[in-house]
mmCIF file of C-alpha atoms in Angstrom:
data_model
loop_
_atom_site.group_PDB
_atom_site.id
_atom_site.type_symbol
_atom_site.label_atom_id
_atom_site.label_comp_id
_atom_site.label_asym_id
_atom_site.label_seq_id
_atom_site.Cartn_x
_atom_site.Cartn_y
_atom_site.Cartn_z
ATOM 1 C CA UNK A 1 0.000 0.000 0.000
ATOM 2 C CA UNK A 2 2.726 2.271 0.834
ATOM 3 C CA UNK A 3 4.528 1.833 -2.234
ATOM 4 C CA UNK A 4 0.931 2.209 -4.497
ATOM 5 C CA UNK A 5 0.994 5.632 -2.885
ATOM 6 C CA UNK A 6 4.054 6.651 -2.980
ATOM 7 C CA UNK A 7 4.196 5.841 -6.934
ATOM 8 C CA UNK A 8 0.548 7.690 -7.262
ATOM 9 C CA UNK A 9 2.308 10.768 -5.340
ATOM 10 C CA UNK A 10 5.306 10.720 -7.484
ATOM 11 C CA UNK A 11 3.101 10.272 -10.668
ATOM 12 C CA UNK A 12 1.020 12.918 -9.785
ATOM 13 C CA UNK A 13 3.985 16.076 -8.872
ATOM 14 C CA UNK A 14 5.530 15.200 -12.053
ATOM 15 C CA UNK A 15 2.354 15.799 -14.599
ATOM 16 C CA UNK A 16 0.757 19.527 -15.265
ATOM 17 C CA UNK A 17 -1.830 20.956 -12.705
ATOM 18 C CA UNK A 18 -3.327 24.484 -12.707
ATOM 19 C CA UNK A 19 -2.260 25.157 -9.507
ATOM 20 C CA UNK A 20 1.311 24.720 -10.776
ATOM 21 C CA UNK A 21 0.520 26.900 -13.844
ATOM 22 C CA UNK A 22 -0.413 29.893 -11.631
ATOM 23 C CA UNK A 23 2.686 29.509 -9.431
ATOM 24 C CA UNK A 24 5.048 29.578 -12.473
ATOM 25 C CA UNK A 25 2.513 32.223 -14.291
ATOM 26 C CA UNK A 26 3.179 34.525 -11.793
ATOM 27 C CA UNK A 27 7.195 34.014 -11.600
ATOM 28 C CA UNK A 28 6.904 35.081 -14.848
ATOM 29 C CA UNK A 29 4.972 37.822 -14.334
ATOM 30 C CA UNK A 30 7.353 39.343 -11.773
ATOM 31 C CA UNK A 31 10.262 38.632 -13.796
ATOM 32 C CA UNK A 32 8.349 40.550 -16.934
ATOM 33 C CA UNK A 33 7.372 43.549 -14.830
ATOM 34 C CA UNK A 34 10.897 43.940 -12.785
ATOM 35 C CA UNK A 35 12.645 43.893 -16.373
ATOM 36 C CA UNK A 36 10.012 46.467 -17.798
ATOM 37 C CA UNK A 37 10.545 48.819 -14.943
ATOM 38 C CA UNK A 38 14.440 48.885 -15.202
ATOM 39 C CA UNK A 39 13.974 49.684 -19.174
ATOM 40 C CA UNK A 40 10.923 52.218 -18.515
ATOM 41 C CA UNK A 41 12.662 53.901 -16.286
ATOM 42 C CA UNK A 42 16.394 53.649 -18.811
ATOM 43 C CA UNK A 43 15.394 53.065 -22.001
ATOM 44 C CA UNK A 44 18.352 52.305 -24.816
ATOM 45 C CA UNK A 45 16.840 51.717 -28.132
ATOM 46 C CA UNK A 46 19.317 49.225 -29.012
ATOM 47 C CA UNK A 47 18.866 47.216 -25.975
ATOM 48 C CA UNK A 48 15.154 47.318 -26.630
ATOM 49 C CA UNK A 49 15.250 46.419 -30.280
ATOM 50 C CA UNK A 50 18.250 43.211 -29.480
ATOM 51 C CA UNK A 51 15.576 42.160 -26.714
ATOM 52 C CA UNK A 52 12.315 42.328 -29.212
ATOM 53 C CA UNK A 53 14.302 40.183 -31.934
ATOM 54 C CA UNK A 54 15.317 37.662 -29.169
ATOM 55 C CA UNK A 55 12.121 37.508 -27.427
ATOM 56 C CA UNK A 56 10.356 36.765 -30.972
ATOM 57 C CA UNK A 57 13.061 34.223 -31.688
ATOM 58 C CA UNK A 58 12.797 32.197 -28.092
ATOM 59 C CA UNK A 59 8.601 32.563 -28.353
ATOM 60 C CA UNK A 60 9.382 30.302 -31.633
ATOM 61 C CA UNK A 61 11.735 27.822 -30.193
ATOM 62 C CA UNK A 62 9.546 27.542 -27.211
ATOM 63 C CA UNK A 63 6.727 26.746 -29.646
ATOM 64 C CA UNK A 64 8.125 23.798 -31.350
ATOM 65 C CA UNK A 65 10.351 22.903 -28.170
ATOM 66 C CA UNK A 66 8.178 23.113 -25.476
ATOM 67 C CA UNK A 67 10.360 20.525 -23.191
ATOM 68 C CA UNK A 68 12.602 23.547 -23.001
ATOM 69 C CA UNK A 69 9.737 25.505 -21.382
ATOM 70 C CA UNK A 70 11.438 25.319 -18.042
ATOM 71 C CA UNK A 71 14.376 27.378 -19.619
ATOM 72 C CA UNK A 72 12.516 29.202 -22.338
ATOM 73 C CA UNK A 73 9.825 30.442 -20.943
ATOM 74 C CA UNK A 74 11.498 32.340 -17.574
ATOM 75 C CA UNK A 75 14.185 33.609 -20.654
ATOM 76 C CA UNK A 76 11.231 34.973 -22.803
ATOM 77 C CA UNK A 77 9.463 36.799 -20.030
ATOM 78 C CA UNK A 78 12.604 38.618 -19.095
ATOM 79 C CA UNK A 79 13.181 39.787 -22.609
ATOM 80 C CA UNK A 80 9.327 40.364 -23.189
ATOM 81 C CA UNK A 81 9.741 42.722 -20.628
ATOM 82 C CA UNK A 82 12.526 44.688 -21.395
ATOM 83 C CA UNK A 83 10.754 44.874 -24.768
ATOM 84 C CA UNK A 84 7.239 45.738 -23.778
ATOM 85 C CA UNK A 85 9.184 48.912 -20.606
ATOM 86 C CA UNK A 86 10.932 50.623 -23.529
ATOM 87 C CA UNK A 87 7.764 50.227 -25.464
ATOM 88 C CA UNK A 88 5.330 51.431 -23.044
ATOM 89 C CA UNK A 89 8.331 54.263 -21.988
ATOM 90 C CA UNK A 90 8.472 55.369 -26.033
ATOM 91 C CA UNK A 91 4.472 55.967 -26.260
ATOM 92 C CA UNK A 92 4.250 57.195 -22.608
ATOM 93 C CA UNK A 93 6.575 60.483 -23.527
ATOM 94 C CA UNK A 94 4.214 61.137 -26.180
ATOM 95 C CA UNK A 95 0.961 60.291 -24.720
ATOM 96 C CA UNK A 96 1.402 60.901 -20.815
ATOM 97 C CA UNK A 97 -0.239 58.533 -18.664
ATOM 98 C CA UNK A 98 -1.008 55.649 -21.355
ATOM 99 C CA UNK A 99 1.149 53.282 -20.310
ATOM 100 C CA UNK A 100 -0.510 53.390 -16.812
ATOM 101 C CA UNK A 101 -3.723 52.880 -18.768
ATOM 102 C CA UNK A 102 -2.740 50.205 -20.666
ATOM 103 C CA UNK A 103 -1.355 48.038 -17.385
ATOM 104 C CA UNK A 104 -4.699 48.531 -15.759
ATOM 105 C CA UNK A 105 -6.933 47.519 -18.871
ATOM 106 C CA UNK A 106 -4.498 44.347 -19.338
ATOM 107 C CA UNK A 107 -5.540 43.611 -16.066
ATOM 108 C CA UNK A 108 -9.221 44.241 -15.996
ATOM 109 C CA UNK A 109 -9.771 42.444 -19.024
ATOM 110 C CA UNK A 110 -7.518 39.469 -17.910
ATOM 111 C CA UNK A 111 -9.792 39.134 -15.060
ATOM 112 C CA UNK A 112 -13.250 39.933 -16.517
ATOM 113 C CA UNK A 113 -12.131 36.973 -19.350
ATOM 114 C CA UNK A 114 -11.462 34.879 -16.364
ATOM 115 C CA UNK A 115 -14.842 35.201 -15.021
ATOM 116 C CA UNK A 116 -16.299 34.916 -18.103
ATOM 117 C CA UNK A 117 -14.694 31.107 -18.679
ATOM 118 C CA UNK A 118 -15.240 30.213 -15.830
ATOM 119 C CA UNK A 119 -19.082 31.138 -15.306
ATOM 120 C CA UNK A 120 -19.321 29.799 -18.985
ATOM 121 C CA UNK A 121 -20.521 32.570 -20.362
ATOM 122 C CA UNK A 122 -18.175 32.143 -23.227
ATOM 123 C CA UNK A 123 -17.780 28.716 -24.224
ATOM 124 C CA UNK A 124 -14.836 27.683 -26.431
ATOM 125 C CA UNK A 125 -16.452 25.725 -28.779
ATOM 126 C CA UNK A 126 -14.898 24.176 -32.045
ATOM 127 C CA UNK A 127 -16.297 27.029 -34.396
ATOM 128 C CA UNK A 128 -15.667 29.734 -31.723
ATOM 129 C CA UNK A 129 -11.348 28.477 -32.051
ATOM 130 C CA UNK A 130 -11.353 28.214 -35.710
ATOM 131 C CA UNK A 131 -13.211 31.705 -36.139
ATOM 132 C CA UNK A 132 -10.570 33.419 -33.477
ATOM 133 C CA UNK A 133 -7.743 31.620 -35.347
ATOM 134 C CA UNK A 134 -8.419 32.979 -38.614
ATOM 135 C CA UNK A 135 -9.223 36.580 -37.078
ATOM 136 C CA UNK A 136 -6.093 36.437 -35.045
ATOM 137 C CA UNK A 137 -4.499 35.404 -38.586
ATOM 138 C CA UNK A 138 -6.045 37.756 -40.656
ATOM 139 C CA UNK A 139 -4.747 40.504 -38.515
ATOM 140 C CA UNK A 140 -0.879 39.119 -38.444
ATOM 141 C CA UNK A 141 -1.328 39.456 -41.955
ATOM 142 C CA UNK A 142 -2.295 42.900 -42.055
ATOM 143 C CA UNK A 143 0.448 43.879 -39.480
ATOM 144 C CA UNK A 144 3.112 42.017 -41.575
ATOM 145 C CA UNK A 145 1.614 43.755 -45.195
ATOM 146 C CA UNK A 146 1.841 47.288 -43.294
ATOM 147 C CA UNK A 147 5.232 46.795 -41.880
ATOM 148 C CA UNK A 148 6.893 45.864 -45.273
ATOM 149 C CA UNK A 149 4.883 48.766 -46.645
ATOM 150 C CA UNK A 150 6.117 51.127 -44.295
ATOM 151 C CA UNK A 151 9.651 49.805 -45.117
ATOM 152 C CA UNK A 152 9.432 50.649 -49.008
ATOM 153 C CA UNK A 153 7.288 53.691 -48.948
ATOM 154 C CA UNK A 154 9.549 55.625 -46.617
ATOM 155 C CA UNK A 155 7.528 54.982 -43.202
ATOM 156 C CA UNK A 156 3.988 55.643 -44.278
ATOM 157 C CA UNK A 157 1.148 53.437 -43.118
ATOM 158 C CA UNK A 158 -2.204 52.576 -44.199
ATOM 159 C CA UNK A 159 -4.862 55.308 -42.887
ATOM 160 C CA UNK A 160 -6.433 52.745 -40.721
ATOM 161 C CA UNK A 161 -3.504 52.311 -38.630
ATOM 162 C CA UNK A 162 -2.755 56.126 -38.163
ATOM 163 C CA UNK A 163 -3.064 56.682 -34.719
ATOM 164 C CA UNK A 164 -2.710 60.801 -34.645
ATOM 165 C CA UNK A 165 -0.040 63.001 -33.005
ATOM 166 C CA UNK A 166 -0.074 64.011 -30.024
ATOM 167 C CA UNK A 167 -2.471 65.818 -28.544
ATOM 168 C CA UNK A 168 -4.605 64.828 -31.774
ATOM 169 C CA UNK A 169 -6.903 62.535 -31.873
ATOM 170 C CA UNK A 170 -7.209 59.241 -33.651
ATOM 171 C CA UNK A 171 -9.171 58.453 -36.650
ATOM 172 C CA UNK A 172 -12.625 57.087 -35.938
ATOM 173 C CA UNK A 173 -11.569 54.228 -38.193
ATOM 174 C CA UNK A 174 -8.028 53.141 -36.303
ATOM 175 C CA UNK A 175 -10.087 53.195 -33.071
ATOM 176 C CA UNK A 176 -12.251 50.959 -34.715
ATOM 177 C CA UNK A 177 -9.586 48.800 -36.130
ATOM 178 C CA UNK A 178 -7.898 48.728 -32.926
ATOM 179 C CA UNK A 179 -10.553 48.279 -30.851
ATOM 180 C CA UNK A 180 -10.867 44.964 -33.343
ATOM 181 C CA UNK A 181 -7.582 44.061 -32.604
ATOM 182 C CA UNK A 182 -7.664 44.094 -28.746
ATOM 183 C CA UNK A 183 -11.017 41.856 -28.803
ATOM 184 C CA UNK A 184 -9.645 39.402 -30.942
ATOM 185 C CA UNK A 185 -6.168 39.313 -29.090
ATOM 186 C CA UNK A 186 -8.287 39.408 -25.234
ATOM 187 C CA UNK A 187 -10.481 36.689 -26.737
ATOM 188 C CA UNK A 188 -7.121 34.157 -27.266
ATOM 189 C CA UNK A 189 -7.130 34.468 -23.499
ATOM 190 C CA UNK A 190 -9.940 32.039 -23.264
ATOM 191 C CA UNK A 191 -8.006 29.682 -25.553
ATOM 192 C CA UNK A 192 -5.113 29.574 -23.196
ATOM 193 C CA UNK A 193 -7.260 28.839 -20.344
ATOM 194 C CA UNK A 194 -9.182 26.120 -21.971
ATOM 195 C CA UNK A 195 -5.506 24.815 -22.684
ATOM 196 C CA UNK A 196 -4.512 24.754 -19.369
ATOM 197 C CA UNK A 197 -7.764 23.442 -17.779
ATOM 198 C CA UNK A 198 -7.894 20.486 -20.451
ATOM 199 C CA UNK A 199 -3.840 19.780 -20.216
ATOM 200 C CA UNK A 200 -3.935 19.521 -16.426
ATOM 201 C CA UNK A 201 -6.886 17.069 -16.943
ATOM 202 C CA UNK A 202 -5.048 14.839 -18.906
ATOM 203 C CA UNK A 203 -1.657 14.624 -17.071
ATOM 204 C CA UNK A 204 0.290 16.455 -19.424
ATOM 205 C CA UNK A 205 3.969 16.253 -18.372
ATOM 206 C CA UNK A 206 4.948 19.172 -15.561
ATOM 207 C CA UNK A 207 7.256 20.745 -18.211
ATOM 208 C CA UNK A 208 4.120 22.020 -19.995
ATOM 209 C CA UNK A 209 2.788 24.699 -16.790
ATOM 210 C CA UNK A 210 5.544 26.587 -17.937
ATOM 211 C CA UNK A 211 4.159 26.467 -21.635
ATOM 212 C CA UNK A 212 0.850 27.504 -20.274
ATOM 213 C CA UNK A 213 2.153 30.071 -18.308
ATOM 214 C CA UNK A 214 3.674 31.063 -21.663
ATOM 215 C CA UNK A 215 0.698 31.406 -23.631
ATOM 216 C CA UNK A 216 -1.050 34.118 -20.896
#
């Protein structure tokens, strides 16, 4: 008997639960914001665009190597951060106070998506993943077009995307379009926790908390 629960305890701490997803969420969490801090607060342009290209590159890796999640993942958020502080830092000296504003809607809309899985009041069906995928798609497309036609037209951008200077406001159309964009990108939240709540169910190997924690 002793040894029957002994190998059910040892079978059990080594396969994926949400408790352990939080714990190593929120490791990365403070990792993310303690990097973003140092870079809002001391932001070098090179460090933030060396950080960006390596962040993007280890997100990749950790896709199609998620054993290395335990490595990757605590990696990623660091850089993530420093990416996302000299981000935030850049639009914050042009639009004072956004930055602030864009933590605390992050937050609130991390929570109210929560609530909203939880309660079941959205439900992650089949047709509700394939419609988010090919939004979520369609607008990495776009992103990708406009980039590589800002890069041969000399920086312009598609009117959609202008965003006004400051003290301006924005287009009714790119608060539209972005206004899209941040439903469709909130909405992938609901994805990751349906990922997490299913993979813990099935005993996924403990390696893959960290890959949930990587996808919130």
């Amino acid at each position: 008997l002793s040894k029957t629960t002994f190998s059910h305890t040892s079978e059990v701490s080594e396969t994926m639960t949400i408790n352990g997803t939080v714990n190593k969420t929120t490791i990365c969490l403070l990792l993310l914001v303690g990097t973003g801090y140092l870079t809002f607060s001391n932001i070098n342009p090179g460090i933030l665009i060396t950080c960006g290209i390596g962040g993007f590159i280890i997100a990749i890796v950790t896709v199609f190597k998620k054993e290395w999640a335990p490595i990757t993942v605590p990696l990623y958020a660091l850089l993530e951060g420093i990416a996302l502080g000299g981000i935030s830092s850049i639009y914050d000296s042009m639009y004072t106070g956004i930055a602030q504003q864009a933590v605390f809607l992050t937050f609130g809309v991390f929570c109210s998506l929560l609530f909203a899985y939880k309660s079941r009041i959205i439900n992650p069906t089949q047709n509700f993943r394939l419609g988010l995928f090919a939004a979520t798609a369609g607008i990495g497309i776009v992103y990708l077009v406009a980039i590589l036609y800002g890069i041969f037209s000399g920086g312009s951008t598609f009117s959609f995307m202008q965003i006004g200077g400051p003290g301006q406001p924005a287009p009714l159309i790119s608060v539209g379009f972005s206004f899209f964009v941040v439903v469709i990108a909130a909405l992938n939240l609901v994805l990751d926790f349906d990922f997490i709540e299913n993979a813990s169910g099935k005993g996924l190997p403990k390696y893959m908390e960290w890959y949930g924690a990587f996808g919130l």
